[in-house]
Short mmCIF file of the C-alpha atoms (twelve columns), coordinates in Angstrom:
data_MODEL
# 
_entry.id   MODEL 
# 
loop_
_atom_site.group_PDB 
_atom_site.id 
_atom_site.type_symbol 
_atom_site.label_atom_id 
_atom_site.label_alt_id 
_atom_site.label_comp_id 
_atom_site.label_asym_id 
_atom_site.label_seq_id 
_atom_site.Cartn_x 
_atom_site.Cartn_y 
_atom_site.Cartn_z 
_atom_site.pdbx_PDB_model_num 
ATOM 1  C CA . MET A 1  173.945 96.264 80.436 1 
ATOM 2  C CA . SER A 2  174.920 95.892 77.080 1 
ATOM 3  C CA . TYR A 3  176.607 93.542 75.820 1 
ATOM 4  C CA . VAL A 4  179.589 95.646 75.466 1 
ATOM 5  C CA . GLY A 5  179.530 97.043 79.618 1 
ATOM 6  C CA . TYR A 6  179.580 93.454 80.589 1 
ATOM 7  C CA . ALA A 7  182.545 92.442 77.922 1 
ATOM 8  C CA . ILE A 8  184.164 95.631 79.709 1 
ATOM 9  C CA . LEU A 9  183.078 94.851 83.828 1 
ATOM 10 C CA . ALA A 10 184.449 90.823 82.404 1 
ATOM 11 C CA . MET A 11 187.693 92.313 81.059 1 
ATOM 12 C CA . LEU A 12 188.330 94.646 84.401 1 
ATOM 13 C CA . ILE A 13 186.884 91.264 86.623 1 
ATOM 14 C CA . ILE A 14 190.232 89.554 84.270 1 
ATOM 15 C CA . VAL A 15 192.568 92.412 84.333 1 
ATOM 16 C CA . PHE A 16 192.413 93.090 88.279 1 
ATOM 17 C CA . THR A 17 191.950 89.823 89.528 1 
ATOM 18 C CA . ILE A 18 195.175 88.506 87.739 1 
ATOM 19 C CA . GLY A 19 192.831 86.172 85.813 1 
ATOM 20 C CA . ILE A 20 191.754 84.395 88.937 1 
ATOM 21 C CA . ALA A 21 188.913 85.329 87.895 1 
ATOM 22 C CA . THR A 22 188.260 84.319 84.786 1 
ATOM 23 C CA . PRO A 23 185.759 81.658 85.317 1 
ATOM 24 C CA . TRP A 24 183.397 83.605 86.868 1 
ATOM 25 C CA . ALA A 25 183.600 86.696 84.173 1 
ATOM 26 C CA . VAL A 26 183.501 83.591 81.610 1 
ATOM 27 C CA . CYS A 27 180.310 82.796 82.968 1 
ATOM 28 C CA . MET A 28 178.739 86.269 83.108 1 
ATOM 29 C CA . MET A 29 179.410 86.212 79.832 1 
ATOM 30 C CA . GLN A 30 177.935 83.080 77.866 1 
ATOM 31 C CA . ASN A 31 174.857 83.834 80.937 1 
ATOM 32 C CA . TRP A 32 174.059 87.180 78.888 1 
ATOM 33 C CA . LYS A 33 174.604 85.700 75.669 1 
ATOM 34 C CA . VAL A 34 172.002 82.997 76.693 1 
ATOM 35 C CA . LYS A 35 169.552 84.807 77.852 1 
ATOM 36 C CA . HIS A 36 169.209 86.764 75.279 1 
ATOM 37 C CA . THR A 37 169.091 83.439 73.064 1 
ATOM 38 C CA . VAL A 38 165.987 82.080 71.100 1 
ATOM 39 C CA . ILE A 39 165.655 79.110 69.355 1 
ATOM 40 C CA . ASP A 40 162.511 77.931 68.035 1 
ATOM 41 C CA . GLY A 41 160.623 80.316 69.953 1 
ATOM 42 C CA . ARG A 42 161.973 78.684 73.425 1 
ATOM 43 C CA . ARG A 43 164.397 80.360 75.674 1 
ATOM 44 C CA . LEU A 44 167.914 79.397 76.039 1 
ATOM 45 C CA . TYR A 45 169.243 79.444 80.425 1 
ATOM 46 C CA . PHE A 46 172.606 78.822 81.401 1 
ATOM 47 C CA . ASP A 47 173.735 77.363 84.981 1 
ATOM 48 C CA . GLY A 48 176.924 77.231 85.136 1 
ATOM 49 C CA . THR A 49 178.359 78.829 87.707 1 
ATOM 50 C CA . GLY A 50 182.299 80.242 88.443 1 
ATOM 51 C CA . SER A 51 182.760 78.308 90.797 1 
ATOM 52 C CA . GLN A 52 181.497 75.184 89.063 1 
ATOM 53 C CA . LEU A 53 184.264 75.958 86.277 1 
ATOM 54 C CA . PHE A 54 186.908 76.431 88.583 1 
ATOM 55 C CA . GLY A 55 187.956 73.363 88.906 1 
ATOM 56 C CA . ASN A 56 188.084 72.581 85.938 1 
ATOM 57 C CA . TRP A 57 189.986 75.828 84.862 1 
ATOM 58 C CA . ILE A 58 193.271 75.187 87.262 1 
ATOM 59 C CA . LYS A 59 192.986 71.649 85.941 1 
ATOM 60 C CA . TRP A 60 193.544 72.694 81.672 1 
ATOM 61 C CA . PHE A 61 195.392 75.571 82.454 1 
ATOM 62 C CA . LEU A 62 197.848 72.977 84.362 1 
ATOM 63 C CA . LEU A 63 198.040 70.338 81.401 1 
ATOM 64 C CA . THR A 64 198.715 73.302 79.225 1 
ATOM 65 C CA . ILE A 65 201.797 74.889 81.360 1 
ATOM 66 C CA . ILE A 66 203.261 70.376 81.297 1 
ATOM 67 C CA . THR A 67 202.692 70.012 77.877 1 
ATOM 68 C CA . LEU A 68 203.819 73.512 77.346 1 
ATOM 69 C CA . GLY A 69 201.749 75.029 74.791 1 
ATOM 70 C CA . ILE A 70 200.489 71.796 73.744 1 
ATOM 71 C CA . TYR A 71 197.041 71.155 75.895 1 
ATOM 72 C CA . SER A 72 196.021 75.000 74.551 1 
ATOM 73 C CA . PHE A 73 194.721 73.561 71.607 1 
ATOM 74 C CA . TRP A 74 192.346 71.467 73.565 1 
ATOM 75 C CA . LEU A 75 191.305 74.156 75.639 1 
ATOM 76 C CA . HIS A 76 188.920 75.525 73.417 1 
ATOM 77 C CA . ILE A 77 187.555 72.183 72.970 1 
ATOM 78 C CA . LYS A 78 186.340 71.845 76.469 1 
ATOM 79 C CA . MET A 79 185.393 75.073 77.600 1 
ATOM 80 C CA . GLU A 80 182.746 74.681 74.693 1 
ATOM 81 C CA . GLN A 81 181.895 71.858 76.086 1 
ATOM 82 C CA . TRP A 82 182.298 73.203 79.621 1 
ATOM 83 C CA . ILE A 83 179.122 75.344 78.189 1 
ATOM 84 C CA . THR A 84 176.955 72.815 76.426 1 
ATOM 85 C CA . LYS A 85 177.106 71.252 78.608 1 
ATOM 86 C CA . HIS A 86 175.317 73.847 80.732 1 
ATOM 87 C CA . THR A 87 173.281 75.305 78.458 1 
ATOM 88 C CA . HIS A 88 169.431 74.237 78.704 1 
ATOM 89 C CA . HIS A 89 166.223 75.317 77.124 1 
ATOM 90 C CA . ASP A 90 163.552 76.607 79.211 1 
ATOM 91 C CA . VAL A 91 161.011 74.860 79.915 1 
# 
């Protein structure tokens, strides 16, 4: 399936689960991106899962609500850190 197909599927997952399955959709999209990326002749792989991200996602969501949206400025940074932590070079 192409990137557009995965993006549509991820959007449908998020919409039909009212956002609860967002971590799984994020991991699905990230896995597709990483599978199609080669750096210095070495393929990348992504070992993150939706269930690993779910706990952080809930924590970040609650912090955003508690701080009346102020934490949302850090949300993107935290997400990128988590994605980077789970992205590796193939050996």
